[in-house]
CSV table of C-alpha atoms in Angstrom, one decimal:
chain,number,residue,atom,x,y,z
P,179,MET,CA,0.0,0.0,0.0
P,180,GLY,CA,1.7,3.2,-1.2
P,181,ALA,CA,0.8,6.8,-0.6
P,182,GLU,CA,-0.9,6.9,-3.9
P,183,ASP,CA,-3.5,4.6,-2.5
P,184,TRP,CA,-4.5,7.0,0.3
P,185,ASN,CA,-7.8,8.6,-0.2
P,186,THR,CA,-6.7,12.0,1.1
P,187,GLN,CA,-7.7,15.6,0.9
P,188,GLU,CA,-5.4,18.0,-0.8
P,189,GLU,CA,-4.2,19.5,2.5
P,190,THR,CA,-3.2,16.1,3.7
P,191,ARG,CA,-1.4,15.3,0.5
P,192,LYS,CA,0.6,18.5,0.8
P,193,TYR,CA,1.4,17.7,4.4
P,194,ALA,CA,2.6,14.3,3.4
P,195,GLU,CA,4.7,15.7,0.6
P,196,LYS,CA,6.5,18.0,3.0
P,197,HIS,CA,6.8,15.7,6.0
P,198,LEU,CA,6.9,12.1,4.9
P,199,ARG,CA,10.1,10.5,3.5
P,200,ILE,CA,10.6,7.0,2.3
P,201,LEU,CA,13.9,5.2,2.3
P,202,SER,CA,14.7,3.2,-0.8
P,203,GLY,CA,17.7,1.1,-1.7
P,204,LEU,CA,17.1,1.9,-5.4
P,205,TYR,CA,16.2,5.6,-5.1
P,206,GLY,CA,17.7,6.7,-1.8
P,207,ILE,CA,15.2,9.0,-0.2
P,208,VAL,CA,11.9,9.9,-1.9
P,209,ARG,CA,8.7,11.9,-1.1
P,210,PRO,CA,5.3,10.2,-1.4
P,211,TYR,CA,4.4,11.6,-4.8
P,212,ASP,CA,7.9,11.6,-6.5
P,213,ASP,CA,7.7,10.2,-9.9
P,214,VAL,CA,9.5,6.9,-9.5
P,215,LYS,CA,8.8,3.6,-11.2
P,216,PRO,CA,6.9,1.1,-9.0
P,217,VAL,CA,9.4,-1.7,-9.0
P,218,ARG,CA,10.6,-4.1,-6.3
P,219,ASP,CA,13.1,-2.3,-4.1
P,220,VAL,CA,16.7,-3.3,-3.7
P,221,PRO,CA,17.4,-4.2,-0.1
P,222,MET,CA,19.4,-1.5,1.6
P,223,ASN,CA,22.0,-4.0,2.9
P,224,ALA,CA,22.5,-5.5,-0.6
P,225,LYS,CA,26.1,-6.3,-1.5
P,226,ILE,CA,26.7,-4.2,-4.6
P,227,LYS,CA,30.2,-3.2,-5.5
P,228,THR,CA,30.5,0.5,-6.4
P,229,LYS,CA,33.3,3.1,-6.3
P,230,LYS,CA,32.2,4.0,-2.8
P,231,GLY,CA,32.2,0.4,-1.3
P,232,LEU,CA,30.8,-3.0,-1.3
P,233,TYR,CA,27.3,-2.3,0.1
P,234,LEU,CA,24.4,-0.2,-1.0
P,235,THR,CA,24.6,1.8,2.3
P,236,GLU,CA,28.1,2.8,1.3
P,237,PHE,CA,26.9,3.8,-2.1
P,238,TRP,CA,24.3,6.2,-0.6
P,239,GLY,CA,26.9,7.4,1.9
P,240,ASP,CA,25.8,10.5,3.5
P,241,SER,CA,23.5,11.7,0.7
P,242,ILE,CA,20.4,10.3,2.4
P,243,THR,CA,21.3,12.0,5.7
P,244,LYS,CA,22.1,15.3,3.9
P,245,GLN,CA,18.7,15.4,2.2
P,246,LEU,CA,16.9,14.4,5.3
P,247,SER,CA,18.7,17.1,7.2
P,248,ARG,CA,17.7,19.7,4.6
P,249,ASP,CA,14.1,18.6,4.9
P,250,LEU,CA,14.2,18.6,8.7
P,251,LYS,CA,15.7,22.1,8.8
P,252,SER,CA,12.9,23.3,6.4
P,253,ILE,CA,10.2,21.9,8.7
P,254,SER,CA,11.8,23.1,11.9
P,255,GLU,CA,12.0,26.7,10.6
P,256,GLY,CA,8.3,26.7,10.5
P,257,ASN,CA,7.9,25.3,14.1
P,258,LYS,CA,8.1,27.4,17.2
P,259,GLY,CA,11.4,26.7,19.0
P,260,GLY,CA,12.9,25.1,15.9
P,261,HIS,CA,12.2,21.5,17.1
P,262,CYS,CA,11.3,18.7,14.8
P,263,LEU,CA,10.1,15.1,15.3
P,264,LEU,CA,11.6,12.4,13.2
P,265,VAL,CA,9.7,9.1,13.4
P,266,LYS,CA,11.7,6.0,12.5
P,267,CYS,CA,9.0,3.7,11.2
P,268,THR,CA,11.2,1.5,9.1
P,269,SER,CA,13.4,-1.5,9.5
P,270,ASP,CA,16.9,-1.2,11.0
P,271,GLU,CA,18.2,-2.5,7.6
P,272,TYR,CA,17.0,0.7,5.9
P,273,PHE,CA,17.6,3.1,8.7
P,274,GLN,CA,21.3,2.2,8.8
P,275,SER,CA,21.6,4.4,5.8
P,276,VAL,CA,20.7,7.4,8.0
P,277,GLN,CA,23.6,8.9,10.0
P,278,ALA,CA,21.5,9.9,13.0
P,279,HIS,CA,24.3,11.6,14.8
P,280,ASN,CA,24.5,14.1,11.8
P,281,LEU,CA,20.8,15.1,12.0
P,282,PRO,CA,20.1,18.8,12.8
P,283,GLU,CA,20.1,20.0,16.4
P,284,GLY,CA,16.6,20.1,17.8
P,285,THR,CA,15.6,16.8,16.0
P,286,THR,CA,13.8,14.4,18.3
P,287,LEU,CA,14.2,10.8,16.9
P,288,VAL,CA,11.6,8.3,18.0
P,289,GLU,CA,11.6,4.7,16.9
P,290,ILE,CA,8.4,2.7,16.4
P,291,GLN,CA,8.6,-1.0,17.0
P,292,PHE,CA,6.0,-3.4,15.8
P,293,GLU,CA,6.6,-6.8,17.4
P,294,GLN,CA,5.4,-10.4,17.4
P,295,ALA,CA,4.0,-10.4,13.9
P,296,PRO,CA,5.0,-11.8,10.5
P,297,GLU,CA,7.1,-9.5,8.3
P,298,ASP,CA,4.3,-8.8,5.9
P,299,VAL,CA,2.0,-7.7,8.7
P,300,VAL,CA,4.7,-5.4,10.1
P,301,ALA,CA,5.2,-3.9,6.7
P,302,LYS,CA,1.5,-3.1,6.4
P,303,ALA,CA,1.5,-1.7,10.0
P,304,ARG,CA,4.3,0.7,9.1
P,305,CYS,CA,2.3,2.0,6.2
P,306,LEU,CA,-0.8,2.4,8.3
P,307,PHE,CA,1.3,4.1,11.0
P,308,ALA,CA,2.8,6.6,8.5
P,309,ARG,CA,-0.7,7.4,7.3
P,310,PHE,CA,-1.9,8.0,10.9
P,311,VAL,CA,1.1,10.3,11.6
P,312,VAL,CA,0.4,12.3,8.4
P,313,GLU,CA,-3.4,12.5,8.7
P,314,LYS,CA,-3.3,13.5,12.4
P,315,LYS,CA,-0.2,15.7,11.9
P,316,ILE,CA,1.5,14.2,14.8
P,317,CYS,CA,4.4,16.4,16.0
P,318,THR,CA,5.1,15.2,19.6
P,319,PRO,CA,6.4,11.8,20.8
P,320,GLU,CA,3.3,11.4,23.0
P,321,GLY,CA,1.0,11.7,20.0
P,322,LEU,CA,2.7,8.6,18.5
P,323,LYS,CA,1.0,6.5,21.3
P,324,ASP,CA,-2.5,7.4,19.9
P,325,PHE,CA,-2.3,4.9,17.0
P,326,LYS,CA,-5.4,2.7,17.1
P,327,SER,CA,-5.8,-0.6,15.3
P,328,GLN,CA,-7.7,-3.8,15.8
P,329,GLU,CA,-4.4,-5.8,15.2
P,330,TRP,CA,-2.0,-3.8,17.3
P,331,SER,CA,-1.8,-2.9,21.0
P,332,LEU,CA,0.4,-0.2,22.6
P,333,ASP,CA,2.8,-1.7,25.1
P,334,GLU,CA,2.8,1.4,27.4
P,335,ARG,CA,5.0,-0.2,30.0
P,336,ARG,CA,7.9,-0.6,27.6
P,337,CYS,CA,7.6,2.8,25.9
P,338,THR,CA,10.4,5.3,26.4
P,339,ILE,CA,11.1,8.8,25.1
P,340,GLN,CA,13.0,7.2,22.2
P,341,LYS,CA,10.9,4.1,21.5
P,342,VAL,CA,7.2,3.3,21.2
P,343,PHE,CA,6.2,-0.4,21.2
P,344,TYR,CA,3.2,-2.0,19.6
P,345,VAL,CA,2.5,-5.7,20.0
P,346,TRP,CA,0.5,-7.7,17.4
P,347,ILE,CA,-2.8,-9.0,18.7
P,348,GLY,CA,-3.9,-9.8,15.2
P,349,ASP,CA,-6.0,-12.6,13.7
P,350,GLU,CA,-4.9,-16.1,14.9
P,351,ARG,CA,-5.9,-17.4,11.5
P,352,HIS,CA,-3.1,-15.4,9.9
P,353,ARG,CA,-0.7,-17.0,12.3
P,354,LYS,CA,-1.9,-20.5,11.4
P,355,GLN,CA,-1.9,-19.7,7.7
P,356,LYS,CA,1.7,-18.5,7.8
P,357,LYS,CA,2.7,-21.6,9.8
P,358,SER,CA,0.9,-23.8,7.3
P,359,LYS,CA,2.8,-22.2,4.4
P,360,LYS,CA,6.1,-22.6,6.2
P,361,ASP,CA,5.3,-26.3,6.9
P,362,ASP,CA,4.4,-26.8,3.2
P,363,LYS,CA,7.7,-25.3,2.1
P,364,ALA,CA,9.6,-27.5,4.6
P,365,ARG,CA,7.8,-30.6,3.2
P,366,ASP,CA,8.6,-29.6,-0.4
P,367,LYS,CA,12.3,-29.4,0.4
P,368,ASP,CA,12.2,-33.0,1.8
């Protein structure tokens, strides 16, 4: 589910374009409505030999961080006090391309953790969470705890200033279906 699938008002689309960034192994960092081809992404930790190194993260080097910093500075200039919230709603694999220690002063980084769910369910949750942040225009760490879903529950006792935890309470049928597919693959190998 991409941003183009969101049934949004023009104001929300403009907000997303200014505030939402997507990390991509193929394109680096993109905005929701950038004109890129809808292809399967290259994993950020892919081993691809370039002049800059052996891995894709080395290829991107600091260019992702530089662009993200420019975007954060632009947003913070419009905020009182110059503070800006950066929500890490991506896998560690992709976020390793961001040099967090080089982000602008006044940036508050909060990581969102979706736990105890299959990868495909987590990927959908990340998209839904990004949509929630954009539609509600969340700009404080506390606001990140207001995400509501039938499949996810906030684990308040584990939340900190830097991390917000959601635990999957999703459909048991999905768990059984996933297990059944894994069992089928294991049998096919035998």
